[in-house]
Coordinates of C-alpha atoms in Angstrom, one line a residue:
X802 CA 216.1 -63.3 -53.5
X803 CA 218.9 -60.9 -52.6
X804 CA 219.1 -60.1 -48.9
X805 CA 218.1 -56.5 -48.0
X806 CA 220.8 -55.4 -45.6
X807 CA 219.2 -52.1 -44.4
X808 CA 215.8 -51.4 -43.0
X809 CA 215.1 -48.9 -45.8
X810 CA 216.9 -48.8 -49.1
X811 CA 218.6 -45.6 -50.3
X812 CA 215.8 -45.0 -52.8
X813 CA 213.2 -45.2 -50.0
X814 CA 215.1 -42.8 -47.8
X815 CA 215.2 -40.3 -50.7
X816 CA 211.4 -40.7 -51.1
X817 CA 210.9 -40.0 -47.4
X818 CA 212.9 -36.8 -47.7
X819 CA 210.9 -35.9 -50.8
X820 CA 207.7 -35.9 -48.8
X821 CA 209.1 -33.3 -46.4
X822 CA 210.2 -31.2 -49.5
X823 CA 206.7 -31.3 -50.9
X824 CA 207.7 -33.4 -53.9
X825 CA 205.7 -36.4 -52.9
X826 CA 202.5 -36.9 -51.0
X827 CA 202.4 -38.8 -47.7
X828 CA 200.1 -41.9 -47.8
X829 CA 198.4 -41.1 -44.5
X830 CA 197.9 -37.8 -42.7
X831 CA 196.9 -38.0 -39.0
X832 CA 195.5 -34.5 -38.4
X833 CA 194.9 -32.9 -35.1
X834 CA 196.4 -35.8 -33.2
X835 CA 196.9 -35.9 -29.4
X836 CA 199.8 -38.3 -29.1
X837 CA 202.1 -39.5 -26.3
X838 CA 205.5 -37.9 -26.4
X839 CA 207.8 -40.2 -24.3
X840 CA 210.7 -37.8 -23.9
X841 CA 208.6 -35.0 -22.7
X842 CA 206.3 -37.4 -20.8
X843 CA 203.3 -35.4 -22.1
X844 CA 200.3 -35.7 -24.4
X845 CA 201.2 -33.4 -27.3
X846 CA 199.1 -31.9 -30.2
X847 CA 200.3 -32.2 -33.8
X848 CA 200.1 -33.8 -37.2
X849 CA 201.7 -37.1 -38.2
X850 CA 202.7 -37.9 -41.7
X851 CA 203.1 -41.5 -42.8
X852 CA 204.7 -42.7 -46.0
X853 CA 204.4 -46.4 -46.6
X854 CA 205.6 -48.0 -43.3
X855 CA 207.3 -45.0 -41.8
X856 CA 206.5 -41.9 -39.8
X857 CA 208.2 -39.2 -41.8
X858 CA 207.1 -36.1 -39.8
X859 CA 205.6 -35.3 -36.5
X860 CA 204.8 -31.7 -35.7
X861 CA 202.4 -28.8 -36.3
X862 CA 202.9 -28.4 -40.1
X863 CA 200.8 -30.0 -42.8
X864 CA 202.2 -31.5 -46.0
X865 CA 202.4 -29.5 -49.2
X866 CA 200.8 -32.3 -51.2
X867 CA 198.0 -34.6 -50.2
X868 CA 197.0 -35.9 -53.6
X869 CA 197.8 -39.6 -52.8
X870 CA 196.9 -39.3 -49.1
X871 CA 194.3 -40.7 -46.8
X872 CA 193.5 -37.9 -44.3
X873 CA 192.2 -39.0 -40.8
X874 CA 190.9 -36.4 -38.3
X875 CA 192.3 -37.6 -35.0
X876 CA 190.8 -34.9 -32.8
X877 CA 188.7 -37.4 -30.9
X878 CA 191.6 -39.9 -30.3
X879 CA 194.7 -40.4 -28.2
X880 CA 197.5 -41.9 -30.1
X881 CA 200.1 -44.2 -28.5
X882 CA 202.8 -46.4 -30.1
X883 CA 202.1 -50.0 -30.9
X884 CA 202.7 -52.3 -27.9
X885 CA 205.8 -54.5 -27.8
X886 CA 205.5 -58.0 -26.3
X887 CA 209.1 -59.1 -25.4
X888 CA 208.4 -62.7 -24.4
X889 CA 206.4 -64.7 -26.8
X890 CA 206.2 -68.5 -27.2
X891 CA 204.4 -68.4 -30.6
X892 CA 203.6 -72.1 -30.7
X893 CA 201.0 -72.7 -28.0
X894 CA 198.6 -74.3 -30.4
X895 CA 198.7 -71.1 -32.4
X896 CA 201.5 -70.3 -34.8
X897 CA 203.5 -67.1 -35.1
X898 CA 201.4 -65.8 -38.0
X899 CA 198.0 -66.3 -36.5
X900 CA 199.0 -65.1 -33.1
X901 CA 200.7 -62.0 -34.3
X902 CA 197.7 -61.0 -36.5
X903 CA 195.4 -61.6 -33.5
X904 CA 197.6 -59.6 -31.2
X905 CA 197.7 -56.7 -33.5
X906 CA 193.9 -56.2 -33.3
X907 CA 194.3 -55.1 -29.7
X908 CA 197.4 -53.0 -30.3
X909 CA 200.4 -55.4 -29.8
X910 CA 202.2 -54.8 -33.1
X911 CA 205.8 -55.9 -32.3
X912 CA 206.6 -59.4 -31.0
X913 CA 209.9 -60.8 -29.7
X914 CA 209.6 -64.6 -30.2
X915 CA 211.0 -67.8 -28.9
X916 CA 212.8 -69.7 -31.7
X917 CA 212.6 -73.1 -30.1
X918 CA 210.0 -74.8 -32.3
X919 CA 211.7 -73.6 -35.5
X920 CA 215.2 -74.3 -34.2
X921 CA 214.4 -77.9 -33.2
X922 CA 212.5 -78.9 -36.3
X923 CA 214.4 -77.3 -39.2
X924 CA 217.9 -76.8 -40.4
X925 CA 219.2 -73.2 -40.2
X926 CA 218.8 -72.5 -43.9
X927 CA 215.1 -73.2 -43.8
X928 CA 214.7 -71.7 -40.4
X929 CA 216.2 -68.4 -41.6
X930 CA 214.0 -68.4 -44.7
X931 CA 211.0 -68.4 -42.3
X932 CA 212.5 -65.5 -40.3
X933 CA 213.1 -63.6 -43.5
X934 CA 209.6 -64.2 -44.8
X935 CA 208.1 -62.8 -41.6
X936 CA 209.8 -59.5 -42.4
X937 CA 207.1 -59.1 -45.0
X938 CA 204.4 -59.2 -42.3
X939 CA 202.7 -56.0 -41.2
X940 CA 203.6 -57.1 -37.7
X941 CA 207.2 -56.4 -36.6
X942 CA 208.7 -59.8 -35.7
X943 CA 212.0 -60.4 -33.8
X944 CA 213.4 -63.6 -32.3
X945 CA 215.5 -65.1 -29.5
X946 CA 218.3 -67.6 -29.8
X947 CA 218.0 -70.5 -27.4
X948 CA 221.2 -72.0 -25.9
X949 CA 219.6 -75.2 -24.6
X950 CA 216.7 -77.6 -25.4
X951 CA 214.9 -77.2 -22.0
X952 CA 214.8 -81.0 -22.0
X953 CA 217.2 -84.0 -22.4
X954 CA 217.9 -84.7 -26.1
X955 CA 220.0 -87.6 -27.3
X956 CA 221.6 -85.4 -30.0
X957 CA 221.6 -82.1 -28.1
X958 CA 225.3 -81.5 -28.9
X959 CA 224.6 -81.8 -32.6
X960 CA 221.4 -79.6 -32.6
X961 CA 222.9 -77.0 -30.2
X962 CA 226.3 -76.9 -32.0
X963 CA 228.5 -73.9 -31.9
X964 CA 228.1 -73.3 -35.6
X965 CA 224.2 -73.3 -35.3
X966 CA 224.1 -71.0 -32.3
X967 CA 226.6 -68.6 -33.8
X968 CA 224.6 -68.4 -37.1
X969 CA 221.4 -67.7 -35.2
X970 CA 223.1 -65.0 -33.1
X971 CA 224.4 -63.3 -36.3
X972 CA 220.9 -63.1 -37.9
X973 CA 219.7 -59.6 -37.9
X974 CA 216.1 -60.6 -36.8
X975 CA 217.6 -62.2 -33.6
X976 CA 218.0 -59.6 -30.9
X977 CA 218.7 -61.7 -27.7
X978 CA 220.2 -64.8 -26.4
X979 CA 218.1 -67.1 -24.1
X980 CA 215.9 -67.5 -22.3
X981 CA 218.5 -69.2 -20.0
X982 CA 216.6 -72.2 -18.8
X983 CA 219.9 -74.1 -18.7
X984 CA 221.5 -71.6 -16.3
X985 CA 222.5 -74.3 -13.8
X986 CA 224.8 -75.8 -16.5
X987 CA 226.3 -72.4 -17.0
X988 CA 227.1 -72.0 -13.3
X989 CA 228.4 -75.6 -13.2
X990 CA 231.1 -74.8 -15.8
X991 CA 229.6 -75.1 -19.3
X992 CA 232.1 -72.9 -21.1
X993 CA 230.5 -73.4 -24.5
X994 CA 227.3 -71.8 -23.3
X995 CA 229.3 -69.1 -21.6
X996 CA 231.0 -68.5 -25.0
X997 CA 227.6 -68.0 -26.6
X998 CA 226.7 -65.5 -23.9
X999 CA 230.0 -63.7 -24.6
X1000 CA 229.3 -63.7 -28.4
X1001 CA 225.8 -62.3 -27.9
X1002 CA 227.2 -59.5 -25.7
X1003 CA 229.9 -58.8 -28.3
X1004 CA 227.1 -58.4 -30.9
X1005 CA 225.3 -55.9 -28.5
X1006 CA 222.5 -58.4 -28.0
X1007 CA 221.0 -58.9 -24.6
X1008 CA 220.6 -62.1 -22.5
X1009 CA 217.3 -63.0 -21.1
X1010 CA 217.4 -65.0 -17.8
X1011 CA 215.0 -67.6 -16.5
X1012 CA 215.7 -67.6 -12.7
X1013 CA 212.6 -68.7 -10.7
X1014 CA 213.2 -68.5 -7.0
X1015 CA 216.8 -67.5 -7.5
X1016 CA 218.7 -66.2 -4.4
X1017 CA 220.5 -62.9 -4.4
X1018 CA 223.8 -64.6 -4.8
X1019 CA 222.6 -66.6 -7.8
X1020 CA 221.2 -63.4 -9.3
X1021 CA 224.5 -61.7 -8.7
X1022 CA 226.4 -64.5 -10.3
X1023 CA 224.2 -64.6 -13.4
X1024 CA 224.6 -60.8 -13.8
X1025 CA 228.3 -61.2 -13.7
X1026 CA 228.1 -63.9 -16.3
X1027 CA 226.1 -61.7 -18.6
X1028 CA 222.3 -61.8 -17.9
X1029 CA 220.5 -58.5 -18.4
X1030 CA 216.8 -59.2 -17.7
X1031 CA 214.6 -61.7 -16.0
X1032 CA 210.9 -62.4 -16.2
X1033 CA 210.5 -65.0 -13.4
X1034 CA 209.6 -62.7 -10.5
X1035 CA 206.5 -63.9 -8.6
X1036 CA 206.5 -61.2 -5.8
X1037 CA 207.4 -57.6 -5.4
X1038 CA 210.4 -58.6 -3.2
X1039 CA 211.8 -60.8 -6.1
X1040 CA 211.4 -57.8 -8.4
X1041 CA 213.2 -55.6 -5.9
X1042 CA 216.1 -58.2 -5.6
X1043 CA 216.6 -58.2 -9.3
X1044 CA 216.6 -54.4 -9.4
X1045 CA 219.2 -54.3 -6.7
X1046 CA 221.5 -56.6 -8.8
X1047 CA 221.1 -54.4 -11.8
X1048 CA 218.5 -56.3 -13.8
X1049 CA 215.8 -55.0 -16.0
X1050 CA 212.6 -56.8 -14.9
X1051 CA 209.9 -58.1 -17.3
X1052 CA 206.7 -58.2 -15.2
X1053 CA 204.8 -61.3 -16.0
X1054 CA 201.0 -61.9 -16.1
X1055 CA 200.2 -65.3 -17.6
X1056 CA 197.8 -68.2 -17.4
X1057 CA 199.8 -70.1 -14.8
X1058 CA 201.3 -67.0 -13.1
X1059 CA 198.7 -64.2 -13.1
X1060 CA 200.8 -62.2 -10.6
X1061 CA 200.8 -58.7 -11.9
X1062 CA 198.2 -57.1 -9.6
X1063 CA 199.9 -58.5 -6.5
X1064 CA 203.4 -57.6 -7.7
X1065 CA 202.5 -54.0 -8.3
X1066 CA 200.8 -53.7 -4.9
X1067 CA 203.9 -55.1 -3.2
X1068 CA 206.2 -52.8 -5.2
X1069 CA 204.3 -49.9 -4.0
X1070 CA 204.5 -51.2 -0.4
X1071 CA 208.3 -51.3 -0.9
X1072 CA 208.3 -47.7 -2.0
X1073 CA 209.1 -48.3 -5.6
X1074 CA 207.7 -45.5 -7.8
X1075 CA 210.1 -45.5 -10.8
X1076 CA 209.2 -47.8 -13.7
X1077 CA 211.9 -47.2 -16.3
X1078 CA 213.4 -50.7 -15.9
X1079 CA 210.1 -52.6 -16.2
X1080 CA 208.5 -54.3 -19.1
X1081 CA 205.3 -56.3 -19.4
X1082 CA 204.9 -59.8 -20.8
X1083 CA 202.3 -62.7 -21.0
X1084 CA 204.9 -65.5 -21.2
X1085 CA 203.4 -67.4 -24.1
X1086 CA 200.0 -68.3 -22.6
X1087 CA 197.5 -70.6 -24.3
X1088 CA 194.9 -69.2 -26.6
X1089 CA 192.0 -68.7 -24.1
X1090 CA 194.2 -66.4 -22.0
X1091 CA 194.0 -63.9 -24.9
X1092 CA 190.3 -63.6 -25.3
X1093 CA 190.5 -59.8 -24.4
X1094 CA 193.8 -59.1 -26.1
X1095 CA 197.5 -59.2 -25.2
X1096 CA 199.4 -56.3 -23.7
X1097 CA 196.3 -54.0 -23.6
X1098 CA 195.1 -56.2 -20.7
X1099 CA 198.4 -55.8 -18.8
X1100 CA 198.5 -52.0 -19.3
X1101 CA 195.0 -51.8 -18.0
X1102 CA 196.0 -53.8 -14.9
X1103 CA 198.9 -51.3 -14.3
X1104 CA 196.6 -48.3 -14.6
X1105 CA 194.0 -49.8 -12.3
X1106 CA 196.7 -50.6 -9.8
X1107 CA 197.8 -47.0 -9.5
X1108 CA 200.8 -46.8 -11.9
X1109 CA 200.8 -43.4 -13.6
X1110 CA 199.2 -43.7 -17.1
X1111 CA 202.3 -42.6 -19.0
X1112 CA 204.5 -45.0 -17.1
X1113 CA 202.0 -47.8 -17.8
X1114 CA 202.2 -47.2 -21.6
X1115 CA 206.0 -46.8 -21.4
X1116 CA 206.3 -50.3 -19.9
X1117 CA 204.8 -51.8 -23.0
X1118 CA 206.5 -49.4 -25.5
X1119 CA 209.5 -47.2 -25.1
X1120 CA 211.1 -49.1 -22.1
X1121 CA 211.3 -52.3 -24.3
X1122 CA 212.5 -50.4 -27.3
X1123 CA 215.3 -48.7 -25.4
X1124 CA 216.4 -51.9 -23.8
X1125 CA 216.7 -53.7 -27.2
X1126 CA 218.4 -50.7 -28.8
X1127 CA 215.4 -50.3 -31.1
X1128 CA 214.2 -46.8 -30.0
X1129 CA 215.0 -45.5 -33.5
X1130 CA 212.4 -47.9 -34.9
X1131 CA 209.8 -48.8 -32.3
X1132 CA 208.2 -47.7 -29.0
X1133 CA 207.5 -44.0 -29.7
X1134 CA 205.7 -41.7 -32.1
X1135 CA 208.4 -39.7 -33.7
X1136 CA 209.9 -38.9 -37.0
X1137 CA 211.7 -41.9 -38.6
X1138 CA 209.9 -44.6 -36.6
X1139 CA 208.0 -47.5 -38.0
X1140 CA 204.3 -46.5 -38.2
X1141 CA 202.9 -48.7 -35.5
X1142 CA 200.2 -46.6 -33.9
X1143 CA 197.2 -47.3 -31.7
X1144 CA 194.2 -45.0 -31.6
X1145 CA 192.5 -44.8 -28.2
X1146 CA 189.3 -43.1 -27.2
X1147 CA 190.4 -42.7 -23.6
X1148 CA 194.0 -43.0 -22.2
X1149 CA 192.5 -45.0 -19.3
X1150 CA 191.5 -47.7 -21.8
X1151 CA 194.5 -49.1 -23.6
X1152 CA 192.4 -51.2 -26.0
X1153 CA 192.5 -49.4 -29.3
X1154 CA 189.6 -48.7 -31.7
X1155 CA 192.0 -48.5 -34.6
X1156 CA 195.4 -50.0 -35.1
X1157 CA 198.1 -49.2 -37.7
X1158 CA 201.0 -51.6 -38.2
X1159 CA 203.8 -50.6 -40.6
X1160 CA 201.5 -48.0 -42.0
X1161 CA 198.7 -50.5 -42.7
X1162 CA 195.3 -50.6 -41.1
X1163 CA 194.9 -53.8 -39.1
X1164 CA 191.8 -52.4 -37.3
X1165 CA 189.8 -49.3 -38.3
X1166 CA 186.9 -48.0 -36.3
X1167 CA 186.6 -51.3 -34.6
X1168 CA 186.5 -53.3 -37.9
X1169 CA 189.2 -55.8 -38.9
X1170 CA 190.8 -54.8 -42.2
X1171 CA 191.5 -57.2 -45.0
X1172 CA 195.2 -58.1 -45.3
X1173 CA 197.1 -59.0 -48.4
X1174 CA 199.8 -60.8 -46.4
X1175 CA 199.4 -64.5 -45.7
X1176 CA 202.1 -66.9 -44.5
X1177 CA 202.2 -70.1 -46.6
X1178 CA 203.5 -72.6 -44.2
X1179 CA 203.5 -75.4 -46.8
X1180 CA 206.3 -73.5 -48.7
X1181 CA 208.6 -74.0 -45.7
X1182 CA 208.0 -77.7 -45.2
X1183 CA 205.1 -77.6 -42.7
X1184 CA 202.5 -80.3 -43.3
X1185 CA 200.3 -82.7 -41.3
X1186 CA 202.3 -85.1 -39.2
X1187 CA 203.0 -88.5 -40.9
X1188 CA 202.9 -91.4 -38.5
X1189 CA 203.4 -94.7 -40.3
X1190 CA 203.6 -97.0 -37.3
X1191 CA 201.2 -98.4 -34.7
X1192 CA 201.1 -98.9 -31.0
X1193 CA 201.5 -102.6 -30.0
X1194 CA 200.4 -104.4 -26.9
X1195 CA 204.0 -104.4 -25.7
X1196 CA 204.0 -100.6 -25.9
X1197 CA 201.2 -100.4 -23.5
X1198 CA 202.9 -102.1 -20.6
X1199 CA 203.4 -100.0 -17.4
X1200 CA 205.5 -101.6 -14.7
X1201 CA 207.7 -98.8 -13.4
X1202 CA 208.4 -98.9 -9.6
X1203 CA 207.8 -95.1 -9.4
X1204 CA 205.7 -92.6 -11.3
X1205 CA 205.2 -88.9 -11.8
X1206 CA 203.0 -87.0 -9.5
X1207 CA 201.7 -83.5 -10.4
X1208 CA 202.0 -80.9 -7.7
X1209 CA 200.6 -78.1 -9.8
X1210 CA 200.2 -77.2 -13.5
X1211 CA 203.9 -77.6 -14.2
X1212 CA 205.8 -79.0 -11.2
X1213 CA 206.1 -82.8 -10.9
X1214 CA 207.7 -85.1 -8.3
X1215 CA 208.4 -88.8 -8.2
X1216 CA 206.2 -91.2 -6.1
X1217 CA 206.2 -94.9 -5.4
X1218 CA 203.7 -96.9 -7.4
X1219 CA 201.9 -99.4 -5.2
X1220 CA 198.9 -100.2 -7.5
X1221 CA 198.8 -103.1 -9.9
X1222 CA 199.5 -101.6 -13.3
X1223 CA 199.3 -104.9 -15.3
X1224 CA 195.6 -104.5 -15.9
X1225 CA 194.0 -103.1 -19.2
X1226 CA 191.9 -100.6 -17.3
X1227 CA 192.3 -98.6 -14.1
X1228 CA 189.4 -97.7 -11.9
X1229 CA 188.0 -94.2 -11.5
X1230 CA 188.4 -94.1 -7.7
X1231 CA 191.9 -92.7 -7.8
X1232 CA 193.9 -90.2 -9.9
X1233 CA 196.6 -92.4 -11.4
X1234 CA 196.8 -92.9 -15.2
X1235 CA 198.9 -94.8 -17.6
X1236 CA 201.5 -92.4 -19.0
X1237 CA 203.8 -92.7 -22.0
X1238 CA 206.1 -90.4 -24.1
X1239 CA 206.8 -92.0 -27.4
X1240 CA 209.1 -90.8 -30.2
X1241 CA 207.2 -89.1 -33.1
X1242 CA 209.1 -91.4 -35.5
X1243 CA 208.3 -94.5 -33.4
X1244 CA 211.9 -95.4 -32.4
X1245 CA 211.6 -95.3 -28.6
X1246 CA 209.2 -95.0 -25.7
X1247 CA 209.1 -94.1 -22.0
X1248 CA 206.3 -95.7 -19.9
X1249 CA 205.4 -94.8 -16.4
X1250 CA 202.4 -93.7 -14.3
X1251 CA 201.0 -90.2 -13.9
X1252 CA 199.3 -89.2 -10.7
X1253 CA 197.1 -86.1 -10.4
X1254 CA 196.2 -85.5 -14.0
X1255 CA 192.7 -87.1 -14.1
X1256 CA 190.4 -89.6 -12.4
X1257 CA 188.0 -90.6 -15.2
X1258 CA 190.1 -90.2 -18.3
X1259 CA 189.6 -92.9 -20.9
X1260 CA 192.3 -92.1 -23.5
X1261 CA 194.3 -89.0 -24.4
X1262 CA 197.0 -88.4 -27.0
X1263 CA 198.9 -85.3 -27.9
X1264 CA 201.7 -84.4 -30.3
X1265 CA 201.7 -81.0 -28.7
X1266 CA 204.7 -81.4 -26.3
X1267 CA 208.0 -79.7 -25.5
X1268 CA 209.9 -82.0 -27.7
X1269 CA 207.4 -82.6 -30.5
X1270 CA 207.1 -86.3 -29.4
X1271 CA 203.8 -88.0 -28.6
X1272 CA 202.2 -88.1 -25.1
X1273 CA 199.6 -90.8 -24.4
X1274 CA 197.7 -90.8 -21.1
X1275 CA 194.6 -92.7 -19.9
X1276 CA 192.9 -95.2 -17.7
X1277 CA 191.8 -97.5 -20.5
X1278 CA 194.4 -99.0 -22.9
X1279 CA 191.8 -99.4 -25.7
X1280 CA 190.7 -95.8 -25.4
X1281 CA 194.4 -94.8 -25.4
X1282 CA 195.0 -96.7 -28.6
X1283 CA 191.9 -95.1 -30.2
X1284 CA 193.2 -91.7 -29.3
X1285 CA 196.6 -92.5 -30.8
X1286 CA 195.0 -93.7 -34.0
X1287 CA 192.8 -90.6 -34.3
X1288 CA 196.0 -88.6 -33.8
X1289 CA 197.5 -90.4 -36.8
X1290 CA 194.3 -89.7 -38.9
X1291 CA 194.3 -86.0 -38.3
X1292 CA 198.0 -85.5 -38.8
X1293 CA 198.9 -84.6 -35.3
X1294 CA 197.1 -82.7 -32.6
X1295 CA 195.3 -83.4 -29.3
X1296 CA 192.6 -86.1 -29.0
X1297 CA 190.4 -87.1 -26.1
X1298 CA 188.5 -90.4 -26.1
X1299 CA 186.1 -92.3 -23.9
X1300 CA 184.2 -95.6 -24.1
X1301 CA 185.5 -96.1 -27.7
X1302 CA 184.4 -92.7 -29.0
X1303 CA 186.3 -89.5 -29.8
X1304 CA 185.0 -86.8 -27.5
X1305 CA 187.2 -83.9 -28.8
X1306 CA 190.1 -83.3 -31.1
X1307 CA 192.3 -80.3 -32.0
X1308 CA 194.1 -80.9 -35.3
X1309 CA 197.6 -79.4 -35.3
X1310 CA 198.3 -79.5 -39.1
X1311 CA 201.6 -77.8 -39.0
X1312 CA 204.0 -80.7 -38.2
X1313 CA 201.8 -81.8 -35.3
X1314 CA 203.0 -78.9 -33.2
X1315 CA 200.9 -75.9 -34.3
X1316 CA 197.4 -75.2 -35.8
X1317 CA 196.7 -73.2 -38.9
X1318 CA 193.3 -72.1 -37.6
X1319 CA 192.6 -68.5 -36.5
X1320 CA 192.8 -67.6 -32.8
X1321 CA 189.0 -67.3 -32.1
X1322 CA 188.5 -70.9 -33.3
X1323 CA 191.5 -72.1 -31.3
X1324 CA 190.2 -70.3 -28.2
X1325 CA 186.9 -72.2 -28.4
X1326 CA 188.6 -75.5 -29.0
X1327 CA 191.0 -75.1 -26.1
X1328 CA 188.2 -74.0 -23.7
X1329 CA 186.2 -77.1 -24.7
X1330 CA 189.3 -79.3 -24.1
X1331 CA 189.9 -77.8 -20.6
X1332 CA 186.3 -78.2 -19.7
X1333 CA 186.2 -81.9 -20.7
X1334 CA 189.4 -82.6 -18.8
X1335 CA 188.2 -80.9 -15.7
X1336 CA 185.0 -82.9 -15.8
X1337 CA 187.3 -86.0 -15.8
X1338 CA 189.3 -84.9 -12.8
X1339 CA 192.0 -82.5 -14.0
X1340 CA 192.2 -80.2 -11.0
X1341 CA 194.6 -77.5 -12.2
X1342 CA 194.1 -74.5 -14.5
X1343 CA 196.2 -75.0 -17.6
X1344 CA 196.4 -78.5 -19.2
X1345 CA 198.3 -77.2 -22.2
X1346 CA 201.2 -76.0 -20.0
X1347 CA 201.1 -79.3 -18.2
X1348 CA 201.6 -81.1 -21.5
X1349 CA 204.4 -78.8 -22.5
X1350 CA 206.3 -79.1 -19.3
X1351 CA 206.1 -82.9 -18.7
X1352 CA 209.5 -83.0 -20.5
X1353 CA 210.9 -79.6 -19.5
X1354 CA 214.0 -80.1 -17.3
X1355 CA 214.3 -76.5 -16.2
X1356 CA 211.7 -77.1 -13.4
X1357 CA 211.7 -79.7 -10.6
X1358 CA 211.7 -82.5 -9.8
X1359 CA 211.1 -85.4 -12.2
X1360 CA 210.6 -85.3 -16.0
X1361 CA 209.9 -87.8 -18.8
X1362 CA 212.3 -87.0 -21.7
X1363 CA 213.6 -88.5 -24.9
X1364 CA 216.6 -89.7 -22.9
X1365 CA 214.5 -91.4 -20.2
X1366 CA 213.1 -90.6 -16.8
X1367 CA 215.2 -87.6 -15.6
X1368 CA 216.0 -86.4 -12.1
X1369 CA 216.2 -82.7 -12.5
X1370 CA 217.9 -81.9 -9.2
X1371 CA 220.6 -84.6 -9.6
X1372 CA 220.8 -84.1 -13.3
X1373 CA 220.7 -87.9 -14.0
X1374 CA 218.7 -90.3 -16.1
X1375 CA 217.0 -92.7 -13.7
X1376 CA 215.6 -95.1 -16.3
X1377 CA 216.6 -94.8 -20.0
X1378 CA 214.2 -94.9 -22.8
X1379 CA 213.1 -98.3 -24.2
X1380 CA 213.9 -98.8 -27.9
X1381 CA 211.0 -100.2 -29.9

């Protein structure tokens, strides 16, 4: 298929003009609308003409022709632009298609997505075909370009090659570099990564930071190197420090960092009452976090915390669009923009009763609308995970002198193992479990002990991980093997076993990393998993993020990776992987 270089073809632009001239009918007419005008910072009255996926007129006039037009009386609604989520990890059990559709039902119609899962598992030709296919979706989909793996890969130099990164940056659906989880390498002299930052800036694409707990000097240095925005502020003071160094700040409210109410309160205490450099994001939370929607939840928090209503909507619309140089397409209701429009009954309630995305009804009068678009993952090489190997008795030996202790959902530290780990079953009077990361192709393994995950866990296996490799945890080696074998049977996923039985499983039929199921079903499955794990001694809030971050080397202190047990602070492999 020939690539379409421009957002609208010449023929389409001529048709848009023909609607104004009365030669063609618009497809939708939103009459008597009260809509948010961002430039005037007012609610305005007018009529909005939509032709296919574009707003072709906003003003007081009515079209000359309405013979092919759906006319909607908007006198009882307040219209705002579709919300823009700038920080999406679209592989937290869900996949980009199922999440984007679900997000649109509560008004989030533009997503800016992490490319990690697609980048790591596919060559760039196939990856770009996926990005191009998503252009057909009624949801507006944009992407990042990662510069590091967020873990230790044996072949990282091949995967994150200059040729691959440059090709990704040049893709028109990619609008930013980062997030910069590997920023310490950048400061330590990684000139190749610095070159990629330079290339992104040359292409007028922004750089997203990842600077939790960063000092003012670190923030200053990263601004000098090229960072533009950061989403890791956990307090109002940290937001203030970023503003003082010239950053845009994406205010996060997520499953593991539900900080937004406190941040806003602290910002007000600091006297901050301008919001033009703020966005909102949910940082790729697990399914259950989104039971009530996506950015509509965060806008409501902003309003409830005293941010002026128009500013609250701006933080999820025009502020993001201006930052990404997309104001001509997104973030406002004006002539020429993509027809992403939310219909509210009350400006104080940002959850819409109707949603239009690219001129199509996603939700109308509270009812989901049937969509013609469907993403066929099988056409792009996604299939159930194929595991043609077994766990042996040798694989289930755990004799490491130290293990991994969980401090919270995502932070882990080393600890000395004093317990006898040569047994086949550990008692339930402590919180230590057998712990293994094993290559999805069966080539290598890392065995250690995990403290703090559970006290009464029989067996647990997951192909959901940062690297796509398999995590096996448990107190009972037989139950661990049963969990692994069930994982094989379902083609990848998450499995919990006890006393020889499977208690719960979540199939991840898309290469073992994502589900093809709709969000409501995934929400129920994830909630059941969390409940079962908490009953067995999991004492934190988000087991999915725990699984994801066991191998993530951008957070302290110890990680289990494809290269071995990794000391994050000293950047060294303490014990290499064991080849099978």
